[in-house]
Amino acid sequence: MLLDAASLYFRSFHGVPDTFTAPDGTVVNAVRGFLDSVAYLVTMRGPRRLVACWDEDWRPAFRVEAIPSYKAHRVANPRTNEEEVPDLLTPQVPLIIEALSLLGICRAGAAGYEADDVIGTLTARQVAGGQGLVDVVTGDRDLFQLADDAARVRVLYVGRGLRRLEIVDQEWLSGKYGVGTGPMYAEMATLRGDPSDGLPGVAGIGEKTAAGMLNRFGTLTALRAAAADPASDLSPGQRKKIVEASDYLDAAPAVVTVAPDAPIPGLDDTLPDTPPDHDALMAFAEQWGVSSSVSRVVQAMTKAAR
């Protein structure tokens, strides 16, 4: 199981009331919600290996160089390229990191890469090794591109809430978006664009049109070739839209596609049956007022090991 950690703790912050505080008054709603999410996922899915995947760079230079508008609207400080994060969430992120360490849960990131790339890389390694099912947990649609029935990779999408998570496989993609594979979803997303990430897409081509054209021509490369061919049966209007977006379409795949080769060292990602230092974990839990949440994670870990 691969967790899109930032996706989960942002959702926890916005979904759990900020009335949950530590004894010293520090707001810990994101910590509590994140830990409860881990406990629920481990209880319900029983993974034996688990990695919390981290954004070491939320807006990597290689993506900004390709498309300068990438996440530009979410930059809090242009000089330092810091992301706009709610003031009450910022001090909770180190606590989540400490909690994961004390629980013995593996955390992984890669300098210059997003958590999506960490997930993509660890998924690619798992598939190459033929080591079995991968569950990717996220609230981010970008990772739908990893869904692959043959490789036994699916996405547990929590966009509607953890208890209403949707299992994204190829059948789900086909029913929801009209595209039958993860890579085709990525190409549809490239054409459609994504304002939340600052990706403009191709002007005048929405989700349904993009899916229809990709189903018709098979790939974005073939679609672009058809647009460049006056003899193709693309309508003049569609041909014009694709051709005029050539610069964007040259750059966008490198931004939309998650990296399969981020520099991540070998990991010990076995989910332990008990925390490595129970006393230190309990002291942390008491200090920050999250004893019940920590206990739920520990119980889930023990159950999953059986």
mmCIF file of C-alpha atoms in Angstrom:
data_model
loop_
_atom_site.group_PDB
_atom_site.id
_atom_site.type_symbol
_atom_site.label_atom_id
_atom_site.label_comp_id
_atom_site.label_asym_id
_atom_site.label_seq_id
_atom_site.Cartn_x
_atom_site.Cartn_y
_atom_site.Cartn_z
ATOM 1 C CA MET A 1 0.000 0.000 0.000
ATOM 2 C CA LEU A 2 1.359 3.383 -1.075
ATOM 3 C CA LEU A 3 -0.063 6.459 0.651
ATOM 4 C CA ASP A 4 -0.143 9.876 -0.990
ATOM 5 C CA ALA A 5 0.690 11.420 2.365
ATOM 6 C CA ALA A 6 0.083 15.098 1.597
ATOM 7 C CA SER A 7 -3.258 14.287 0.017
ATOM 8 C CA LEU A 8 -4.296 12.486 3.195
ATOM 9 C CA TYR A 9 -3.092 15.067 5.694
ATOM 10 C CA PHE A 10 -4.562 18.005 3.752
ATOM 11 C CA ARG A 11 -7.898 16.190 3.645
ATOM 12 C CA SER A 12 -7.620 15.382 7.332
ATOM 13 C CA PHE A 13 -6.914 19.025 8.148
ATOM 14 C CA HIS A 14 -9.969 20.216 6.250
ATOM 15 C CA GLY A 15 -12.201 17.324 7.315
ATOM 16 C CA VAL A 16 -11.508 17.103 11.060
ATOM 17 C CA PRO A 17 -12.550 20.042 13.294
ATOM 18 C CA ASP A 18 -9.712 22.195 14.597
ATOM 19 C CA THR A 19 -11.186 21.848 18.076
ATOM 20 C CA PHE A 20 -8.981 18.762 18.470
ATOM 21 C CA THR A 21 -5.979 20.082 20.362
ATOM 22 C CA ALA A 22 -3.019 18.848 22.372
ATOM 23 C CA PRO A 23 -2.801 19.560 26.122
ATOM 24 C CA ASP A 24 -0.723 22.657 25.332
ATOM 25 C CA GLY A 25 -3.394 23.973 22.949
ATOM 26 C CA THR A 26 -1.684 23.027 19.687
ATOM 27 C CA VAL A 27 -4.218 22.104 17.008
ATOM 28 C CA VAL A 28 -3.705 18.451 16.024
ATOM 29 C CA ASN A 29 -6.704 17.769 13.787
ATOM 30 C CA ALA A 30 -4.527 16.787 10.804
ATOM 31 C CA VAL A 31 -2.390 14.486 12.952
ATOM 32 C CA ARG A 32 -5.454 12.806 14.385
ATOM 33 C CA GLY A 33 -7.188 12.506 11.010
ATOM 34 C CA PHE A 34 -4.091 11.174 9.272
ATOM 35 C CA LEU A 35 -3.506 8.506 11.917
ATOM 36 C CA ASP A 36 -7.163 7.504 11.911
ATOM 37 C CA SER A 37 -6.975 7.206 8.120
ATOM 38 C CA VAL A 38 -3.966 4.900 8.363
ATOM 39 C CA ALA A 39 -5.709 2.801 11.018
ATOM 40 C CA TYR A 40 -8.836 2.474 8.868
ATOM 41 C CA LEU A 41 -6.922 1.575 5.699
ATOM 42 C CA VAL A 42 -4.737 -0.996 7.418
ATOM 43 C CA THR A 43 -7.740 -2.526 9.183
ATOM 44 C CA MET A 44 -9.843 -2.741 6.033
ATOM 45 C CA ARG A 45 -7.127 -3.743 3.544
ATOM 46 C CA GLY A 46 -4.556 -5.563 5.657
ATOM 47 C CA PRO A 47 -1.366 -4.612 3.764
ATOM 48 C CA ARG A 48 1.847 -6.272 4.845
ATOM 49 C CA ARG A 49 3.939 -3.546 3.255
ATOM 50 C CA LEU A 50 3.163 0.150 3.594
ATOM 51 C CA VAL A 51 4.923 3.334 2.502
ATOM 52 C CA ALA A 52 3.897 6.914 3.267
ATOM 53 C CA CYS A 53 5.067 8.717 0.124
ATOM 54 C CA TRP A 54 6.259 12.276 0.587
ATOM 55 C CA ASP A 55 6.611 15.462 -1.463
ATOM 56 C CA GLU A 56 10.264 16.371 -1.166
ATOM 57 C CA ASP A 57 9.541 18.986 -3.838
ATOM 58 C CA TRP A 58 5.879 19.890 -4.320
ATOM 59 C CA ARG A 59 6.643 21.839 -7.545
ATOM 60 C CA PRO A 60 9.654 20.201 -9.216
ATOM 61 C CA ALA A 61 11.880 22.305 -11.450
ATOM 62 C CA PHE A 62 11.563 19.920 -14.399
ATOM 63 C CA ARG A 63 7.787 20.398 -14.444
ATOM 64 C CA VAL A 64 7.981 24.174 -14.041
ATOM 65 C CA GLU A 65 10.542 24.385 -16.854
ATOM 66 C CA ALA A 66 8.158 22.455 -19.093
ATOM 67 C CA ILE A 67 5.049 24.482 -18.141
ATOM 68 C CA PRO A 68 5.759 27.606 -16.024
ATOM 69 C CA SER A 69 2.119 27.861 -14.900
ATOM 70 C CA TYR A 70 2.370 24.487 -13.135
ATOM 71 C CA LYS A 71 0.936 25.046 -9.615
ATOM 72 C CA ALA A 72 1.949 28.715 -9.891
ATOM 73 C CA HIS A 73 -1.271 29.899 -8.244
ATOM 74 C CA ARG A 74 -0.410 27.913 -5.102
ATOM 75 C CA VAL A 75 2.997 29.504 -4.513
ATOM 76 C CA ALA A 76 3.054 31.386 -1.204
ATOM 77 C CA ASN A 77 6.573 32.779 -1.596
ATOM 78 C CA PRO A 78 7.951 33.042 -5.158
ATOM 79 C CA ARG A 79 11.488 33.581 -3.874
ATOM 80 C CA THR A 80 11.580 30.312 -1.939
ATOM 81 C CA ASN A 81 8.962 28.448 -4.015
ATOM 82 C CA GLU A 82 7.086 27.565 -0.825
ATOM 83 C CA GLU A 83 3.587 26.152 -1.107
ATOM 84 C CA GLU A 84 0.635 27.991 0.375
ATOM 85 C CA VAL A 85 -0.259 25.909 3.444
ATOM 86 C CA PRO A 86 -2.753 26.824 6.191
ATOM 87 C CA ASP A 87 -0.995 28.239 9.237
ATOM 88 C CA LEU A 88 -2.546 25.646 11.555
ATOM 89 C CA LEU A 89 -1.411 22.772 9.330
ATOM 90 C CA THR A 90 2.264 23.710 8.959
ATOM 91 C CA PRO A 91 3.351 22.732 12.532
ATOM 92 C CA GLN A 92 1.423 19.462 12.309
ATOM 93 C CA VAL A 93 3.399 18.009 9.405
ATOM 94 C CA PRO A 94 6.548 17.371 11.513
ATOM 95 C CA LEU A 95 4.333 15.668 14.099
ATOM 96 C CA ILE A 96 2.963 13.334 11.424
ATOM 97 C CA ILE A 97 6.526 12.529 10.370
ATOM 98 C CA GLU A 98 7.472 11.793 13.988
ATOM 99 C CA ALA A 99 4.402 9.623 14.479
ATOM 100 C CA LEU A 100 5.235 7.535 11.407
ATOM 101 C CA SER A 101 8.801 7.066 12.636
ATOM 102 C CA LEU A 102 7.701 6.004 16.118
ATOM 103 C CA LEU A 103 5.150 3.601 14.627
ATOM 104 C CA GLY A 104 7.861 2.074 12.446
ATOM 105 C CA ILE A 105 5.978 2.900 9.241
ATOM 106 C CA CYS A 106 8.211 3.494 6.234
ATOM 107 C CA ARG A 107 8.280 7.028 4.772
ATOM 108 C CA ALA A 108 9.885 7.761 1.410
ATOM 109 C CA GLY A 109 10.609 10.766 -0.754
ATOM 110 C CA ALA A 110 13.089 11.794 -3.429
ATOM 111 C CA ALA A 111 14.855 15.139 -3.801
ATOM 112 C CA GLY A 112 13.369 17.089 -6.700
ATOM 113 C CA TYR A 113 10.275 14.902 -6.992
ATOM 114 C CA GLU A 114 6.682 14.834 -5.812
ATOM 115 C CA ALA A 115 4.971 12.067 -3.877
ATOM 116 C CA ASP A 116 3.241 11.078 -7.132
ATOM 117 C CA ASP A 117 6.653 10.255 -8.581
ATOM 118 C CA VAL A 118 7.628 8.267 -5.509
ATOM 119 C CA ILE A 119 4.403 6.296 -5.882
ATOM 120 C CA GLY A 120 5.009 5.825 -9.597
ATOM 121 C CA THR A 121 8.553 4.607 -9.020
ATOM 122 C CA LEU A 122 7.694 2.183 -6.221
ATOM 123 C CA THR A 123 4.781 0.877 -8.286
ATOM 124 C CA ALA A 124 7.049 0.329 -11.294
ATOM 125 C CA ARG A 125 9.520 -1.576 -9.115
ATOM 126 C CA GLN A 126 6.789 -3.746 -7.649
ATOM 127 C CA VAL A 127 5.388 -4.560 -11.080
ATOM 128 C CA ALA A 128 8.842 -5.302 -12.517
ATOM 129 C CA GLY A 129 9.510 -7.692 -9.654
ATOM 130 C CA GLY A 130 6.172 -9.441 -10.112
ATOM 131 C CA GLN A 131 5.539 -9.062 -6.408
ATOM 132 C CA GLY A 132 1.778 -8.742 -6.378
ATOM 133 C CA LEU A 133 -1.010 -6.280 -5.751
ATOM 134 C CA VAL A 134 -0.374 -2.557 -5.279
ATOM 135 C CA ASP A 135 -2.964 -0.285 -3.661
ATOM 136 C CA VAL A 136 -2.354 3.432 -4.206
ATOM 137 C CA VAL A 137 -4.290 5.611 -1.748
ATOM 138 C CA THR A 138 -4.913 9.190 -2.861
ATOM 139 C CA GLY A 139 -7.427 11.958 -3.317
ATOM 140 C CA ASP A 140 -5.598 13.090 -6.457
ATOM 141 C CA ARG A 141 -6.951 12.071 -9.853
ATOM 142 C CA ASP A 142 -3.490 12.359 -11.416
ATOM 143 C CA LEU A 143 -2.633 8.926 -10.058
ATOM 144 C CA PHE A 144 -5.475 7.235 -11.946
ATOM 145 C CA GLN A 145 -2.888 6.773 -14.692
ATOM 146 C CA LEU A 146 -1.320 3.956 -12.656
ATOM 147 C CA ALA A 147 -4.414 1.736 -12.718
ATOM 148 C CA ASP A 148 -3.445 -1.478 -14.494
ATOM 149 C CA ASP A 149 -5.459 -4.672 -14.169
ATOM 150 C CA ALA A 150 -2.804 -6.942 -15.667
ATOM 151 C CA ALA A 151 -0.138 -5.593 -13.316
ATOM 152 C CA ARG A 152 -2.565 -5.729 -10.368
ATOM 153 C CA VAL A 153 -2.296 -2.015 -9.622
ATOM 154 C CA ARG A 154 -5.390 -0.177 -8.462
ATOM 155 C CA VAL A 155 -6.070 3.218 -6.941
ATOM 156 C CA LEU A 156 -8.114 3.635 -3.764
ATOM 157 C CA TYR A 157 -9.579 7.072 -4.419
ATOM 158 C CA VAL A 158 -10.687 8.978 -1.320
ATOM 159 C CA GLY A 159 -11.977 12.074 -3.089
ATOM 160 C CA ARG A 160 -15.451 11.551 -1.598
ATOM 161 C CA GLY A 161 -14.107 10.575 1.809
ATOM 162 C CA LEU A 162 -12.248 7.623 3.257
ATOM 163 C CA ARG A 163 -15.345 5.592 4.047
ATOM 164 C CA ARG A 164 -16.679 6.173 0.563
ATOM 165 C CA LEU A 165 -13.444 5.325 -1.212
ATOM 166 C CA GLU A 166 -13.712 4.154 -4.791
ATOM 167 C CA ILE A 167 -11.583 1.361 -6.237
ATOM 168 C CA VAL A 168 -10.206 2.669 -9.491
ATOM 169 C CA ASP A 169 -9.397 -0.064 -11.974
ATOM 170 C CA GLN A 170 -9.692 -0.154 -15.756
ATOM 171 C CA GLU A 171 -13.408 -0.938 -15.695
ATOM 172 C CA TRP A 172 -13.990 2.030 -13.387
ATOM 173 C CA LEU A 173 -11.968 4.324 -15.670
ATOM 174 C CA SER A 174 -13.958 3.178 -18.667
ATOM 175 C CA GLY A 175 -17.268 3.776 -16.939
ATOM 176 C CA LYS A 176 -16.324 7.126 -15.414
ATOM 177 C CA TYR A 177 -14.191 8.726 -18.110
ATOM 178 C CA GLY A 178 -14.610 6.607 -21.228
ATOM 179 C CA VAL A 179 -10.950 5.608 -21.293
ATOM 180 C CA GLY A 180 -9.942 2.010 -20.709
ATOM 181 C CA THR A 181 -6.354 2.271 -19.453
ATOM 182 C CA GLY A 182 -4.296 4.326 -17.033
ATOM 183 C CA PRO A 183 -1.986 5.734 -19.748
ATOM 184 C CA MET A 184 -5.014 6.765 -21.800
ATOM 185 C CA TYR A 185 -6.373 8.571 -18.734
ATOM 186 C CA ALA A 186 -3.089 10.531 -18.524
ATOM 187 C CA GLU A 187 -3.369 11.513 -22.177
ATOM 188 C CA MET A 188 -7.003 12.513 -21.729
ATOM 189 C CA ALA A 189 -5.979 14.631 -18.729
ATOM 190 C CA THR A 190 -3.273 16.265 -20.847
ATOM 191 C CA LEU A 191 -5.830 17.287 -23.460
ATOM 192 C CA ARG A 192 -8.446 18.314 -20.877
ATOM 193 C CA GLY A 193 -6.050 20.219 -18.649
ATOM 194 C CA ASP A 194 -6.364 20.747 -14.909
ATOM 195 C CA PRO A 195 -6.866 24.280 -13.523
ATOM 196 C CA SER A 196 -6.043 23.059 -10.001
ATOM 197 C CA ASP A 197 -2.514 22.293 -11.211
ATOM 198 C CA GLY A 198 -2.203 25.218 -13.599
ATOM 199 C CA LEU A 199 -2.395 23.033 -16.716
ATOM 200 C CA PRO A 200 -4.330 24.864 -19.446
ATOM 201 C CA GLY A 201 -5.161 21.883 -21.646
ATOM 202 C CA VAL A 202 -6.147 22.298 -25.277
ATOM 203 C CA ALA A 203 -8.567 25.181 -25.699
ATOM 204 C CA GLY A 204 -12.036 23.981 -26.642
ATOM 205 C CA ILE A 205 -11.424 20.303 -25.870
ATOM 206 C CA GLY A 206 -13.142 18.998 -22.774
ATOM 207 C CA GLU A 207 -13.072 15.658 -21.057
ATOM 208 C CA LYS A 208 -15.622 13.837 -23.210
ATOM 209 C CA THR A 209 -14.209 15.133 -26.485
ATOM 210 C CA ALA A 210 -10.692 14.205 -25.413
ATOM 211 C CA ALA A 211 -11.774 10.680 -24.464
ATOM 212 C CA GLY A 212 -13.633 10.256 -27.727
ATOM 213 C CA MET A 213 -10.666 11.320 -29.837
ATOM 214 C CA LEU A 214 -8.269 9.064 -27.944
ATOM 215 C CA ASN A 215 -10.578 6.085 -28.333
ATOM 216 C CA ARG A 216 -10.773 6.856 -32.015
ATOM 217 C CA PHE A 217 -7.047 7.228 -32.661
ATOM 218 C CA GLY A 218 -5.586 5.156 -29.825
ATOM 219 C CA THR A 219 -2.886 7.475 -28.513
ATOM 220 C CA LEU A 220 -2.085 11.164 -28.242
ATOM 221 C CA THR A 221 0.768 10.660 -30.702
ATOM 222 C CA ALA A 222 -1.601 9.180 -33.278
ATOM 223 C CA LEU A 223 -4.128 11.950 -32.635
ATOM 224 C CA ARG A 224 -1.507 14.619 -33.232
ATOM 225 C CA ALA A 225 -0.415 12.873 -36.412
ATOM 226 C CA ALA A 226 -4.011 12.896 -37.613
ATOM 227 C CA ALA A 227 -4.287 16.598 -36.797
ATOM 228 C CA ALA A 228 -1.216 17.283 -38.927
ATOM 229 C CA ASP A 229 -2.613 15.282 -41.849
ATOM 230 C CA PRO A 230 -5.108 17.209 -43.985
ATOM 231 C CA ALA A 231 -6.395 13.897 -45.332
ATOM 232 C CA SER A 232 -7.434 12.598 -41.897
ATOM 233 C CA ASP A 233 -11.079 12.553 -40.924
ATOM 234 C CA LEU A 234 -10.665 14.932 -38.005
ATOM 235 C CA SER A 235 -12.937 17.920 -38.366
ATOM 236 C CA PRO A 236 -11.194 21.165 -39.405
ATOM 237 C CA GLY A 237 -12.069 22.686 -36.041
ATOM 238 C CA GLN A 238 -10.560 19.833 -34.038
ATOM 239 C CA ARG A 239 -7.510 19.759 -36.283
ATOM 240 C CA LYS A 240 -6.971 23.483 -35.727
ATOM 241 C CA LYS A 241 -7.266 23.175 -31.941
ATOM 242 C CA ILE A 242 -4.726 20.349 -31.756
ATOM 243 C CA VAL A 243 -2.234 22.012 -34.094
ATOM 244 C CA GLU A 244 -2.431 25.367 -32.318
ATOM 245 C CA ALA A 245 -1.703 23.643 -29.008
ATOM 246 C CA SER A 246 1.450 21.945 -30.326
ATOM 247 C CA ASP A 247 3.840 23.698 -27.946
ATOM 248 C CA TYR A 248 1.692 22.772 -24.956
ATOM 249 C CA LEU A 249 1.299 19.177 -26.136
ATOM 250 C CA ASP A 250 5.064 18.888 -26.597
ATOM 251 C CA ALA A 251 5.656 19.889 -22.979
ATOM 252 C CA ALA A 252 2.646 18.562 -21.071
ATOM 253 C CA PRO A 253 3.318 14.796 -21.054
ATOM 254 C CA ALA A 254 6.468 15.319 -18.982
ATOM 255 C CA VAL A 255 4.377 17.232 -16.460
ATOM 256 C CA VAL A 256 1.335 14.958 -16.341
ATOM 257 C CA THR A 257 3.102 11.587 -16.403
ATOM 258 C CA VAL A 258 4.431 10.405 -13.042
ATOM 259 C CA ALA A 259 8.090 9.451 -13.002
ATOM 260 C CA PRO A 260 8.830 5.715 -12.879
ATOM 261 C CA ASP A 261 12.486 6.208 -11.971
ATOM 262 C CA ALA A 262 12.833 8.683 -9.096
ATOM 263 C CA PRO A 263 16.068 8.142 -7.116
ATOM 264 C CA ILE A 264 14.729 6.194 -4.144
ATOM 265 C CA PRO A 265 17.020 3.844 -2.238
ATOM 266 C CA GLY A 266 15.981 0.369 -1.212
ATOM 267 C CA LEU A 267 13.342 0.450 1.501
ATOM 268 C CA ASP A 268 12.340 -1.735 4.393
ATOM 269 C CA ASP A 269 8.622 -1.221 3.901
ATOM 270 C CA THR A 270 7.345 -4.168 5.925
ATOM 271 C CA LEU A 271 4.542 -3.011 8.186
ATOM 272 C CA PRO A 272 5.639 -3.991 11.708
ATOM 273 C CA ASP A 273 3.281 -5.863 13.989
ATOM 274 C CA THR A 274 4.291 -3.648 16.920
ATOM 275 C CA PRO A 275 6.024 -0.244 17.130
ATOM 276 C CA PRO A 276 9.799 -0.408 17.647
ATOM 277 C CA ASP A 277 9.716 1.721 20.839
ATOM 278 C CA HIS A 278 6.330 1.428 22.489
ATOM 279 C CA ASP A 279 7.191 3.692 25.427
ATOM 280 C CA ALA A 280 8.400 6.518 23.175
ATOM 281 C CA LEU A 281 5.284 6.198 21.048
ATOM 282 C CA MET A 282 2.993 6.359 24.072
ATOM 283 C CA ALA A 283 4.845 9.412 25.390
ATOM 284 C CA PHE A 284 4.372 11.117 22.020
ATOM 285 C CA ALA A 285 0.693 10.191 21.952
ATOM 286 C CA GLU A 286 0.102 11.596 25.431
ATOM 287 C CA GLN A 287 2.076 14.785 24.751
ATOM 288 C CA TRP A 288 0.047 15.599 21.663
ATOM 289 C CA GLY A 289 -3.334 14.297 22.758
ATOM 290 C CA VAL A 290 -3.649 11.611 20.083
ATOM 291 C CA SER A 291 -3.555 8.487 22.263
ATOM 292 C CA SER A 292 -6.764 7.006 20.870
ATOM 293 C CA SER A 293 -5.643 7.501 17.262
ATOM 294 C CA VAL A 294 -2.213 5.995 17.919
ATOM 295 C CA SER A 295 -3.804 3.026 19.666
ATOM 296 C CA ARG A 296 -6.044 2.421 16.661
ATOM 297 C CA VAL A 297 -3.024 2.326 14.340
ATOM 298 C CA VAL A 298 -1.149 -0.082 16.611
ATOM 299 C CA GLN A 299 -4.174 -2.382 16.835
ATOM 300 C CA ALA A 300 -4.534 -2.323 13.056
ATOM 301 C CA MET A 301 -0.855 -3.165 12.568
ATOM 302 C CA THR A 302 -1.104 -6.118 14.950
ATOM 303 C CA LYS A 303 -4.227 -7.392 13.228
ATOM 304 C CA ALA A 304 -2.676 -7.097 9.758
ATOM 305 C CA ALA A 305 0.324 -9.172 10.865
ATOM 306 C CA ARG A 306 -1.818 -12.154 11.853
#
